Tab-separated table of N, CA and C in Angstrom:
chain	number	residue	atom	x	y	z
Z	37	VAL	N	-22.076	69.350	-68.263
Z	37	VAL	CA	-21.014	69.323	-69.035
Z	37	VAL	C	-21.635	68.939	-70.603
Z	38	SER	N	-21.214	69.640	-71.379
Z	38	SER	CA	-21.572	69.254	-72.615
Z	38	SER	C	-20.565	68.025	-73.389
Z	39	LYS	N	-21.007	67.933	-74.535
Z	39	LYS	CA	-20.274	66.423	-75.098
Z	39	LYS	C	-19.225	66.978	-75.664
Z	40	VAL	N	-18.687	68.296	-75.852
Z	40	VAL	CA	-17.571	68.709	-76.270
Z	40	VAL	C	-16.347	69.122	-75.059
Z	41	GLY	N	-16.873	68.845	-73.812
Z	41	GLY	CA	-16.329	69.344	-72.930
Z	41	GLY	C	-16.476	70.443	-71.947
Z	42	ARG	N	-17.346	71.548	-72.364
Z	42	ARG	CA	-17.482	72.836	-71.928
Z	42	ARG	C	-18.686	72.408	-70.731
Z	43	ALA	N	-17.992	73.082	-69.776
Z	43	ALA	CA	-19.051	73.543	-68.775
Z	43	ALA	C	-19.790	74.720	-68.540
Z	44	LYS	N	-20.943	74.524	-68.341
Z	44	LYS	CA	-21.692	75.445	-68.349
Z	44	LYS	C	-21.858	76.409	-66.965
Z	45	VAL	N	-21.946	77.513	-66.869
Z	45	VAL	CA	-21.831	77.973	-65.402
Z	45	VAL	C	-22.595	79.409	-65.386
Z	46	TRP	N	-23.575	79.385	-64.241
Z	46	TRP	CA	-24.364	80.407	-63.793
Z	46	TRP	C	-24.032	81.030	-62.745
Z	47	ALA	N	-24.282	82.527	-62.766
Z	47	ALA	CA	-23.900	83.590	-61.815
Z	47	ALA	C	-24.761	83.390	-60.889
Z	48	VAL	N	-24.214	83.560	-59.627
Z	48	VAL	CA	-25.282	83.850	-58.597
Z	48	VAL	C	-24.794	85.373	-57.764
Z	49	GLU	N	-25.819	85.991	-57.667
Z	49	GLU	CA	-25.833	87.124	-57.490
Z	49	GLU	C	-25.993	87.565	-55.798
Z	50	LEU	N	-25.387	88.118	-55.591
Z	50	LEU	CA	-24.974	88.303	-53.900
Z	50	LEU	C	-25.745	89.797	-53.837
Z	51	SER	N	-26.536	89.729	-53.063
Z	51	SER	CA	-27.225	90.816	-52.660
Z	51	SER	C	-27.445	90.860	-50.855
Z	52	GLY	N	-27.716	92.195	-50.386
Z	52	GLY	CA	-28.248	92.149	-48.845
Z	52	GLY	C	-26.960	92.074	-48.344
Z	53	SER	N	-26.856	92.006	-46.731
Z	53	SER	CA	-25.821	92.522	-45.822
Z	53	SER	C	-24.897	91.042	-46.063
Z	54	GLN	N	-23.709	90.911	-45.945
Z	54	GLN	CA	-22.998	89.753	-45.416
Z	54	GLN	C	-22.547	90.056	-44.104
Z	55	GLN	N	-22.215	88.465	-43.607
Z	55	GLN	CA	-21.589	88.807	-42.186
Z	55	GLN	C	-20.499	87.730	-42.219
Z	56	VAL	N	-19.641	87.869	-41.282
Z	56	VAL	CA	-18.358	86.867	-40.917
Z	56	VAL	C	-18.898	86.053	-40.247
Z	57	VAL	N	-18.851	84.683	-40.278
Z	57	VAL	CA	-19.703	83.507	-39.359
Z	57	VAL	C	-18.382	82.731	-38.959
Z	58	ALA	N	-16.764	82.815	-39.472
Z	58	ALA	CA	-16.027	82.329	-39.078
Z	58	ALA	C	-14.697	82.718	-39.341
Z	59	THR	N	-13.831	82.482	-38.560
Z	59	THR	CA	-12.394	83.377	-38.946
Z	59	THR	C	-11.436	82.087	-38.900
Z	60	ALA	N	-10.241	82.353	-39.412
Z	60	ALA	CA	-9.492	81.171	-39.890
Z	60	ALA	C	-10.002	80.162	-40.324
Z	61	ALA	N	-11.154	80.140	-41.163
Z	61	ALA	CA	-11.598	78.799	-41.688
Z	61	ALA	C	-10.784	78.548	-43.131
Z	62	LEU	N	-10.852	77.452	-43.578
Z	62	LEU	CA	-9.995	76.827	-44.521
Z	62	LEU	C	-11.392	76.484	-45.644
Z	63	HIS	N	-12.332	75.887	-45.101
Z	63	HIS	CA	-13.214	75.567	-45.833
Z	63	HIS	C	-14.878	75.479	-45.298
Z	64	CYS	N	-15.659	75.035	-46.172
Z	64	CYS	CA	-17.080	75.024	-45.356
Z	64	CYS	C	-17.982	74.318	-46.433
Z	65	ALA	N	-19.115	74.076	-45.685
Z	65	ALA	CA	-20.129	73.145	-46.793
Z	65	ALA	C	-21.495	73.525	-45.981
Z	66	PHE	N	-22.822	73.463	-46.617
Z	66	PHE	CA	-23.938	73.546	-46.166
Z	66	PHE	C	-24.557	72.317	-45.594
Z	67	LEU	N	-25.145	71.764	-44.560
Z	67	LEU	CA	-26.011	70.637	-44.331
Z	67	LEU	C	-27.372	70.754	-45.061
Z	68	PRO	N	-27.806	69.839	-45.311
Z	68	PRO	CA	-29.175	69.813	-45.572
Z	68	PRO	C	-30.255	70.741	-45.017
Z	69	ASP	N	-29.770	70.759	-43.421
Z	69	ASP	CA	-31.133	71.130	-42.759
Z	69	ASP	C	-30.841	72.825	-42.853
Z	70	GLY	N	-29.329	73.584	-43.285
Z	70	GLY	CA	-29.539	74.899	-43.888
Z	70	GLY	C	-28.447	75.338	-42.863
Z	71	ARG	N	-27.412	74.310	-41.800
Z	71	ARG	CA	-26.565	74.828	-40.971
Z	71	ARG	C	-25.462	75.040	-41.623
Z	72	LEU	N	-24.385	75.303	-41.509
Z	72	LEU	CA	-22.964	75.741	-42.204
Z	72	LEU	C	-21.894	75.361	-41.367
Z	73	LEU	N	-21.178	74.137	-41.654
Z	73	LEU	CA	-20.345	73.267	-41.283
Z	73	LEU	C	-19.003	74.228	-41.736
Z	74	THR	N	-18.249	74.743	-40.649
Z	74	THR	CA	-16.953	75.535	-41.071
Z	74	THR	C	-15.436	74.658	-40.380
Z	75	CYS	N	-14.255	74.872	-41.293
Z	75	CYS	CA	-13.373	74.171	-40.564
Z	75	CYS	C	-11.927	75.124	-40.674
Z	76	GLY	N	-10.798	74.803	-39.608
Z	76	GLY	CA	-9.551	75.194	-40.106
Z	76	GLY	C	-9.099	75.216	-38.385
Z	77	ASP	N	-9.078	76.388	-37.681
Z	77	ASP	CA	-8.699	76.181	-36.479
Z	77	ASP	C	-9.484	75.149	-35.520
Z	78	ASP	N	-10.811	75.335	-35.776
Z	78	ASP	CA	-12.074	74.622	-35.170
Z	78	ASP	C	-12.734	73.899	-36.060
Z	79	LEU	N	-13.769	73.033	-35.743
Z	79	LEU	CA	-14.366	72.230	-36.658
Z	79	LEU	C	-15.999	72.675	-36.195
Z	80	CYS	N	-16.579	73.474	-36.547
Z	80	CYS	CA	-17.710	73.939	-35.984
Z	80	CYS	C	-19.174	73.868	-36.904
Z	81	LEU	N	-20.334	73.754	-36.454
Z	81	LEU	CA	-21.567	73.685	-37.244
Z	81	LEU	C	-22.280	75.158	-36.423
Z	82	GLN	N	-22.438	75.993	-37.819
Z	82	GLN	CA	-23.061	77.441	-37.482
Z	82	GLN	C	-24.461	77.491	-37.773
Z	83	ASN	N	-25.313	78.014	-36.860
Z	83	ASN	CA	-26.437	78.058	-37.192
Z	83	ASN	C	-27.033	79.359	-37.573
Z	84	LEU	N	-27.338	79.296	-38.902
Z	84	LEU	CA	-27.318	80.871	-39.364
Z	84	LEU	C	-28.446	81.826	-39.340
Z	85	THR	N	-29.526	80.948	-38.567
Z	85	THR	CA	-30.634	81.612	-38.387
Z	85	THR	C	-30.423	83.002	-37.214
Z	86	ALA	N	-31.546	83.416	-36.724
Z	86	ALA	CA	-31.341	84.583	-35.927
Z	86	ALA	C	-30.645	84.320	-34.310
Z	87	ASP	N	-30.770	82.870	-34.146
Z	87	ASP	CA	-30.159	82.954	-32.634
Z	87	ASP	C	-28.779	82.543	-32.706
Z	88	GLY	N	-28.116	82.095	-33.995
Z	88	GLY	CA	-26.480	82.257	-34.445
Z	88	GLY	C	-25.558	81.304	-33.540
Z	89	VAL	N	-26.606	80.093	-33.320
Z	89	VAL	CA	-25.649	79.404	-32.096
Z	89	VAL	C	-25.021	78.714	-32.851
Z	90	SER	N	-23.578	78.817	-32.318
Z	90	SER	CA	-22.366	77.693	-32.956
Z	90	SER	C	-22.249	76.694	-31.996
Z	91	HIS	N	-21.952	75.324	-32.614
Z	91	HIS	CA	-21.533	73.912	-32.160
Z	91	HIS	C	-20.389	73.434	-32.360
Z	92	ARG	N	-19.272	73.620	-31.489
Z	92	ARG	CA	-18.157	73.053	-31.890
Z	92	ARG	C	-18.333	71.554	-31.679
Z	93	LEU	N	-17.382	70.749	-32.771
Z	93	LEU	CA	-17.667	69.382	-32.886
Z	93	LEU	C	-16.124	68.713	-32.099
Z	94	GLU	N	-16.394	67.664	-31.681
Z	94	GLU	CA	-15.198	66.946	-30.843
Z	94	GLU	C	-14.745	65.835	-31.704
Z	95	PRO	N	-13.493	65.466	-31.702
Z	95	PRO	CA	-12.308	66.437	-31.231
Z	95	PRO	C	-12.029	67.796	-32.166
Z	96	ALA	N	-12.035	68.916	-31.303
Z	96	ALA	CA	-11.980	70.373	-32.096
Z	96	ALA	C	-10.293	70.220	-31.816
Z	97	SER	N	-9.617	69.604	-31.328
Z	97	SER	CA	-8.091	69.999	-31.360
Z	97	SER	C	-7.651	69.784	-32.345
Z	98	GLY	N	-6.751	70.450	-32.924
Z	98	GLY	CA	-5.905	70.648	-34.033
Z	98	GLY	C	-6.450	71.487	-35.121
Z	99	ARG	N	-5.883	71.077	-36.270
Z	99	ARG	CA	-6.314	71.800	-37.743
Z	99	ARG	C	-6.977	70.906	-38.935
Z	100	TRP	N	-8.150	71.335	-39.238
Z	100	TRP	CA	-9.270	70.813	-39.905
Z	100	TRP	C	-8.853	71.204	-41.683
Z	101	GLY	N	-8.786	70.477	-42.541
Z	101	GLY	CA	-8.351	70.869	-43.682
Z	101	GLY	C	-9.568	70.835	-44.426
Z	102	TRP	N	-10.653	70.110	-44.542
Z	102	TRP	CA	-11.808	70.097	-45.849
Z	102	TRP	C	-12.791	69.518	-44.952
Z	103	VAL	N	-14.049	70.156	-45.500
Z	103	VAL	CA	-15.312	69.338	-44.817
Z	103	VAL	C	-16.665	68.946	-46.311
Z	104	SER	N	-17.123	68.221	-45.729
Z	104	SER	CA	-18.142	67.530	-46.907
Z	104	SER	C	-19.509	67.369	-46.083
Z	105	ALA	N	-20.521	67.401	-46.668
Z	105	ALA	CA	-21.835	67.080	-45.942
Z	105	ALA	C	-22.690	66.324	-46.953
Z	106	ALA	N	-23.316	65.056	-46.472
Z	106	ALA	CA	-24.053	64.365	-47.144
Z	106	ALA	C	-25.703	64.457	-47.243
Z	107	GLY	N	-26.261	64.143	-48.080
Z	107	GLY	CA	-27.553	64.606	-48.109
Z	107	GLY	C	-28.612	63.669	-46.965
Z	108	THR	N	-28.077	62.883	-46.442
Z	108	THR	CA	-28.703	62.121	-45.061
Z	108	THR	C	-28.078	62.852	-44.043
Z	109	GLY	N	-27.049	64.179	-44.209
Z	109	GLY	CA	-26.771	65.175	-43.243
Z	109	GLY	C	-25.406	64.513	-42.356
Z	110	THR	N	-25.111	63.465	-42.917
Z	110	THR	CA	-23.752	62.894	-42.170
Z	110	THR	C	-22.530	64.122	-42.799
Z	111	ILE	N	-21.995	64.411	-41.666
Z	111	ILE	CA	-20.629	65.151	-41.634
Z	111	ILE	C	-19.436	64.795	-41.754
Z	112	CYS	N	-18.733	64.951	-42.705
Z	112	CYS	CA	-17.152	64.485	-42.695
Z	112	CYS	C	-16.094	65.588	-42.533
Z	113	ALA	N	-15.102	65.409	-42.218
Z	113	ALA	CA	-14.156	66.306	-42.318
Z	113	ALA	C	-12.504	66.000	-42.207
Z	114	ARG	N	-11.540	66.393	-42.734
Z	114	ARG	CA	-10.267	65.943	-42.742
Z	114	ARG	C	-9.495	66.484	-41.826
Z	115	HIS	N	-8.577	65.862	-40.654
Z	115	HIS	CA	-7.814	66.251	-39.761
Z	115	HIS	C	-6.569	65.793	-40.507
Z	116	GLN	N	-6.102	67.426	-40.155
Z	116	GLN	CA	-4.452	67.509	-40.853
Z	116	GLN	C	-3.563	66.711	-40.405
Z	117	ALA	N	-3.500	66.506	-39.273
Z	117	ALA	CA	-2.540	65.832	-37.969
Z	117	ALA	C	-2.650	64.111	-38.431
Z	118	ASP	N	-3.669	63.522	-38.158
Z	118	ASP	CA	-3.858	61.973	-38.600
Z	118	ASP	C	-3.857	61.496	-39.688
Z	119	ASN	N	-4.235	62.736	-41.078
Z	119	ASN	CA	-4.642	62.498	-42.185
Z	119	ASN	C	-5.950	61.574	-42.248
Z	120	ALA	N	-6.975	61.518	-41.515
Z	120	ALA	CA	-8.001	60.830	-41.369
Z	120	ALA	C	-9.284	61.572	-41.977
Z	121	ILE	N	-10.438	60.841	-42.343
Z	121	ILE	CA	-11.455	61.582	-42.565
Z	121	ILE	C	-12.526	60.789	-41.746
Z	122	HIS	N	-12.697	61.891	-40.743
Z	122	HIS	CA	-13.847	61.336	-39.966
Z	122	HIS	C	-15.245	61.849	-40.218
Z	123	ALA	N	-16.266	61.380	-39.178
Z	123	ALA	CA	-17.464	61.513	-39.388
Z	123	ALA	C	-18.526	61.758	-38.390
Z	124	TRP	N	-19.684	62.455	-38.184
Z	124	TRP	CA	-20.238	62.701	-37.425
Z	124	TRP	C	-21.736	62.968	-37.906
Z	125	ASP	N	-22.664	62.574	-37.018
Z	125	ASP	CA	-24.180	62.766	-37.195
Z	125	ASP	C	-24.474	64.140	-37.161
Z	126	THR	N	-25.761	64.587	-37.534
Z	126	THR	CA	-26.180	65.777	-37.569
Z	126	THR	C	-26.600	66.582	-36.134
Z	127	SER	N	-26.340	65.677	-34.868
Z	127	SER	CA	-26.177	66.333	-33.500
Z	127	SER	C	-24.802	66.572	-33.282
Z	128	GLY	N	-23.841	66.127	-33.890
Z	128	GLY	CA	-22.494	66.403	-33.421
Z	128	GLY	C	-22.049	64.821	-32.689
Z	129	THR	N	-22.731	63.891	-32.783
Z	129	THR	CA	-22.038	63.018	-32.380
Z	129	THR	C	-21.115	62.007	-33.153
Z	130	PRO	N	-19.762	61.841	-32.661
Z	130	PRO	CA	-18.893	61.426	-33.428
Z	130	PRO	C	-19.221	59.593	-34.113
Z	131	LEU	N	-18.763	59.479	-35.447
Z	131	LEU	CA	-19.341	58.170	-35.915
Z	131	LEU	C	-18.031	57.588	-36.225
Z	132	GLY	N	-16.791	57.964	-36.111
Z	132	GLY	CA	-15.541	57.325	-36.346
Z	132	GLY	C	-14.969	57.780	-37.276
Z	133	SER	N	-13.867	57.090	-37.646
Z	133	SER	CA	-12.857	57.276	-39.058
Z	133	SER	C	-13.509	56.699	-40.159
Z	134	LEU	N	-13.760	57.469	-41.289
Z	134	LEU	CA	-14.089	56.471	-42.628
Z	134	LEU	C	-13.050	56.279	-43.600
Z	135	TRP	N	-11.851	57.007	-43.178
Z	135	TRP	CA	-10.987	56.470	-44.246
Z	135	TRP	C	-9.594	57.232	-43.456
Z	136	GLN	N	-8.558	56.238	-43.859
Z	136	GLN	CA	-7.379	56.673	-43.265
Z	136	GLN	C	-6.101	56.822	-44.423
Z	137	GLY	N	-5.555	57.869	-44.625
Z	137	GLY	CA	-4.596	58.187	-45.608
Z	137	GLY	C	-3.034	57.451	-45.319
Z	138	SER	N	-2.671	56.952	-46.338
Z	138	SER	CA	-1.670	56.240	-45.916
Z	138	SER	C	-0.101	56.852	-46.512
Z	139	GLY	N	-0.490	57.659	-47.497
Z	139	GLY	CA	0.880	58.293	-47.798
Z	139	GLY	C	0.923	59.852	-46.960
Z	140	PRO	N	2.279	60.147	-47.256
Z	140	PRO	CA	2.823	61.577	-46.366
Z	140	PRO	C	2.104	62.760	-46.724
Z	141	THR	N	1.223	62.791	-47.817
Z	141	THR	CA	0.559	63.874	-48.111
Z	141	THR	C	-1.047	63.323	-47.926
Z	142	GLY	N	-1.272	62.454	-48.687
Z	142	GLY	CA	-2.626	62.089	-48.445
Z	142	GLY	C	-3.587	62.888	-48.919
Z	143	ALA	N	-4.836	62.788	-48.529
Z	143	ALA	CA	-6.000	63.352	-48.866
Z	143	ALA	C	-5.795	64.742	-48.807
Z	144	VAL	N	-6.023	65.376	-50.284
Z	144	VAL	CA	-6.199	66.868	-50.361
Z	144	VAL	C	-7.548	67.294	-50.007
Z	145	ARG	N	-8.264	66.704	-50.833
Z	145	ARG	CA	-9.931	67.185	-50.976
Z	145	ARG	C	-10.823	65.882	-51.208
Z	146	PHE	N	-12.145	66.047	-50.751
Z	146	PHE	CA	-12.661	64.971	-50.839
Z	146	PHE	C	-14.499	65.370	-50.342
Z	147	GLU	N	-15.137	64.562	-51.143
Z	147	GLU	CA	-16.487	64.752	-51.064
Z	147	GLU	C	-17.243	63.410	-50.662
Z	148	ILE	N	-18.010	63.462	-49.920
Z	148	ILE	CA	-19.161	62.230	-49.769
Z	148	ILE	C	-20.337	62.225	-50.292
Z	149	SER	N	-20.687	61.170	-50.856
Z	149	SER	CA	-21.757	60.905	-51.692
Z	149	SER	C	-23.060	61.336	-50.838
Z	150	PRO	N	-24.271	61.434	-51.762
Z	150	PRO	CA	-25.275	61.835	-51.071
Z	150	PRO	C	-26.109	61.027	-50.390
Z	151	ASP	N	-25.913	59.823	-50.116
Z	151	ASP	CA	-26.117	58.928	-49.383
Z	151	ASP	C	-25.420	58.333	-48.492
Z	152	ALA	N	-23.998	58.923	-48.619
Z	152	ALA	CA	-22.879	58.586	-47.000
Z	152	ALA	C	-22.273	57.280	-47.440
Z	153	THR	N	-22.598	56.649	-48.472
Z	153	THR	CA	-21.948	55.242	-48.791
Z	153	THR	C	-20.464	55.313	-49.503
Z	154	ARG	N	-20.322	56.534	-50.044
Z	154	ARG	CA	-19.096	56.746	-51.082
Z	154	ARG	C	-18.013	57.873	-50.402
Z	155	LEU	N	-17.080	57.814	-50.685
Z	155	LEU	CA	-15.946	58.943	-50.735
Z	155	LEU	C	-15.194	59.207	-52.035
Z	156	ALA	N	-15.332	60.213	-52.742
Z	156	ALA	CA	-14.516	60.705	-53.620
Z	156	ALA	C	-13.525	61.286	-53.086
Z	157	ILE	N	-12.098	60.906	-52.832
Z	157	ILE	CA	-10.906	61.626	-52.546
Z	157	ILE	C	-9.764	61.777	-53.727
Z	158	GLN	N	-9.250	62.918	-53.312
Z	158	GLN	CA	-8.139	63.469	-54.094
Z	158	GLN	C	-7.069	63.430	-53.355
Z	159	GLU	N	-6.088	62.550	-53.846
Z	159	GLU	CA	-5.038	62.278	-52.952
Z	159	GLU	C	-3.721	62.411	-53.784
Z	160	GLN	N	-2.546	62.533	-52.942
Z	160	GLN	CA	-1.302	62.556	-53.376
Z	160	GLN	C	-0.545	61.853	-52.894
Z	161	ASP	N	0.580	60.897	-53.510
Z	161	ASP	CA	1.388	60.382	-52.916
Z	161	ASP	C	2.789	60.737	-52.603
Z	162	GLY	N	3.865	60.440	-52.017
Z	162	GLY	CA	4.770	61.138	-51.647
Z	162	GLY	C	5.665	61.596	-52.886
Z	163	ASN	N	5.405	60.932	-54.380
Z	163	ASN	CA	6.409	61.083	-55.127
Z	163	ASN	C	5.626	62.502	-56.317
Z	164	GLY	N	4.612	62.970	-55.562
Z	164	GLY	CA	3.938	64.008	-56.403
Z	164	GLY	C	2.897	63.677	-57.352
Z	165	ASN	N	2.304	62.269	-57.379
Z	165	ASN	CA	1.507	61.942	-57.852
Z	165	ASN	C	0.037	62.038	-57.664
Z	166	TRP	N	-0.911	62.600	-58.535
Z	166	TRP	CA	-2.259	62.843	-57.870
Z	166	TRP	C	-3.241	61.478	-58.702
Z	167	SER	N	-4.164	61.315	-57.735
Z	167	SER	CA	-5.067	60.418	-58.308
Z	167	SER	C	-6.601	60.762	-57.486
Z	168	VAL	N	-7.779	60.391	-58.303
Z	168	VAL	CA	-9.222	60.533	-57.817
Z	168	VAL	C	-9.629	59.020	-57.357
Z	169	ASN	N	-9.766	58.779	-56.233
Z	169	ASN	CA	-10.317	57.520	-55.724
Z	169	ASN	C	-11.565	57.648	-54.870
Z	170	LEU	N	-12.181	56.445	-55.470
Z	170	LEU	CA	-13.748	56.340	-54.912
Z	170	LEU	C	-13.399	55.098	-54.341
Z	171	PHE	N	-14.140	55.475	-53.082
Z	171	PHE	CA	-13.838	54.743	-51.487
Z	171	PHE	C	-15.185	54.283	-51.395
Z	172	ASP	N	-15.363	52.828	-50.833
Z	172	ASP	CA	-16.853	52.684	-50.260
Z	172	ASP	C	-16.358	52.736	-48.808
Z	173	CYS	N	-17.334	53.291	-48.185
Z	173	CYS	CA	-17.476	53.674	-46.760
Z	173	CYS	C	-17.647	52.326	-45.898
Z	174	ALA	N	-18.427	51.529	-46.400
Z	174	ALA	CA	-19.248	50.168	-45.790
Z	174	ALA	C	-18.138	48.863	-45.737
Z	175	THR	N	-17.275	48.653	-46.920
Z	175	THR	CA	-16.142	47.774	-47.241
Z	175	THR	C	-14.931	48.329	-46.724
Z	176	GLN	N	-14.835	49.552	-47.091
Z	176	GLN	CA	-13.479	50.228	-46.713
Z	176	GLN	C	-12.280	49.739	-47.271
Z	177	THR	N	-12.918	49.794	-48.918
Z	177	THR	CA	-11.928	49.467	-49.951
Z	177	THR	C	-12.262	50.585	-50.904
Z	178	THR	N	-10.921	50.680	-51.906
Z	178	THR	CA	-11.118	51.727	-52.901
Z	178	THR	C	-12.005	50.679	-53.893
Z	179	LEU	N	-12.775	51.332	-54.637
Z	179	LEU	CA	-13.542	50.747	-55.967
Z	179	LEU	C	-13.008	51.213	-56.982
Z	180	SER	N	-12.352	52.294	-57.225
Z	180	SER	CA	-11.378	52.688	-58.613
Z	180	SER	C	-10.648	53.996	-58.011
Z	181	GLN	N	-9.637	54.228	-59.045
Z	181	GLN	CA	-8.378	54.956	-59.147
Z	181	GLN	C	-8.254	55.685	-60.424
Z	182	THR	N	-8.445	57.110	-60.407
Z	182	THR	CA	-8.047	57.444	-61.779
Z	182	THR	C	-7.125	58.574	-61.556
Z	183	PRO	N	-5.758	58.486	-62.515
Z	183	PRO	CA	-4.771	59.438	-62.442
Z	183	PRO	C	-5.300	61.072	-62.591
Z	184	ALA	N	-5.288	61.795	-61.932
Z	184	ALA	CA	-5.628	63.119	-61.787
Z	184	ALA	C	-4.515	64.339	-61.611
Z	185	VAL	N	-4.004	65.169	-62.502
Z	185	VAL	CA	-3.438	66.061	-62.498
Z	185	VAL	C	-3.561	67.282	-61.346
Z	186	ALA	N	-3.339	67.485	-60.329
Z	186	ALA	CA	-4.169	68.427	-59.438
Z	186	ALA	C	-5.337	68.751	-59.507
Z	187	SER	N	-6.263	67.678	-59.454
Z	187	SER	CA	-7.450	68.149	-59.191
Z	187	SER	C	-7.994	69.196	-58.237
Z	188	ILE	N	-8.716	69.848	-58.937
Z	188	ILE	CA	-9.320	71.074	-58.218
Z	188	ILE	C	-10.760	70.864	-57.536
Z	189	GLY	N	-11.768	70.336	-58.461
Z	189	GLY	CA	-13.286	69.965	-57.867
Z	189	GLY	C	-13.423	68.675	-58.050
Z	190	LEU	N	-14.480	68.341	-57.189
Z	190	LEU	CA	-14.899	67.115	-56.845
Z	190	LEU	C	-16.597	67.133	-56.838
Z	191	ALA	N	-17.595	66.700	-57.409
Z	191	ALA	CA	-18.840	66.784	-57.178
Z	191	ALA	C	-19.506	65.477	-57.825
Z	192	PHE	N	-20.425	64.835	-56.504
Z	192	PHE	CA	-21.429	63.739	-57.057
Z	192	PHE	C	-22.707	64.450	-57.558
Z	193	ALA	N	-23.137	63.717	-58.256
Z	193	ALA	CA	-24.922	64.117	-58.781
Z	193	ALA	C	-25.648	64.282	-57.761
Z	194	PRO	N	-26.980	64.851	-57.731
Z	194	PRO	CA	-27.868	64.540	-56.116
Z	194	PRO	C	-28.109	62.948	-56.319
Z	195	ASP	N	-28.503	62.543	-57.181
Z	195	ASP	CA	-28.656	60.816	-56.702
Z	195	ASP	C	-27.572	60.106	-56.502
Z	196	GLY	N	-26.129	60.809	-56.592
Z	196	GLY	CA	-25.082	59.742	-56.424
Z	196	GLY	C	-24.697	58.866	-57.152
Z	197	SER	N	-25.261	58.980	-58.252
Z	197	SER	CA	-25.037	57.970	-59.798
Z	197	SER	C	-23.819	58.544	-60.470
Z	198	LEU	N	-23.320	59.727	-60.547
Z	198	LEU	CA	-22.078	60.516	-61.372
Z	198	LEU	C	-21.518	61.142	-60.303
Z	199	LEU	N	-20.087	60.797	-60.580
Z	199	LEU	CA	-19.173	61.777	-60.022
Z	199	LEU	C	-18.220	62.743	-61.069
Z	200	ALA	N	-18.256	63.815	-60.776
Z	200	ALA	CA	-17.233	64.838	-61.964
Z	200	ALA	C	-16.177	65.278	-60.997
Z	201	PHE	N	-15.168	65.067	-62.012
Z	201	PHE	CA	-13.733	66.008	-61.028
Z	201	PHE	C	-13.157	66.864	-62.437
Z	202	SER	N	-12.494	67.736	-61.516
Z	202	SER	CA	-11.339	68.243	-62.561
Z	202	SER	C	-9.956	67.867	-62.664
Z	203	ARG	N	-9.293	68.129	-64.007
Z	203	ARG	CA	-8.269	67.503	-63.717
Z	203	ARG	C	-7.552	68.375	-65.362
Z	204	SER	N	-6.172	68.882	-65.106
Z	204	SER	CA	-5.590	69.612	-66.006
Z	204	SER	C	-6.570	70.323	-67.171
Z	205	LYS	N	-7.340	71.153	-66.734
Z	205	LYS	CA	-8.317	72.196	-67.512
Z	205	LYS	C	-9.388	71.343	-68.119
Z	206	GLU	N	-9.771	70.109	-67.802
Z	206	GLU	CA	-10.756	69.694	-67.943
Z	206	GLU	C	-11.618	69.092	-67.018
Z	207	VAL	N	-12.980	68.810	-67.515
Z	207	VAL	CA	-13.670	67.992	-66.390
Z	207	VAL	C	-14.085	66.855	-66.608
Z	208	VAL	N	-13.716	65.687	-65.969
Z	208	VAL	CA	-14.372	64.396	-66.362
Z	208	VAL	C	-15.578	63.627	-65.670
Z	209	VAL	N	-16.330	63.285	-65.965
Z	209	VAL	CA	-17.585	62.569	-65.367
Z	209	VAL	C	-17.635	61.027	-65.528
């Protein structure tokens, strides 16, 4: 982001054949090893190589609303029924819940830091107030909270030292 607040964007050209690898999916994220994590009616790890093996993560029941993957390979997903952010290791073994929402709406979007120590969570309370919260996974505490009007994007720098998010037509770092 430049000093005047303008973001620079580069186009990625899609070429070759494309394939549908998930249906009824709401969100997806790549793992460092190249597998694709998809969520919606199911929460699945998709191997996009020639064998195309798909591995459903448990618990697979319910509706999943958002996913993120850390550079360490830790996988996170938000379950819409319990409004919690759950974690798995790269083999699909459950690691438990990292965060539990308290409001009626709770987490909408989130990203896990590259080292899997922090979560950036876009949250809405029951009164329509939006915020971006930085949450420490080890201590289970909120490190900071910033008001944000319907934030759309959240992104950690590759080394985890910066967090950027969009709010009301601007990007904040």
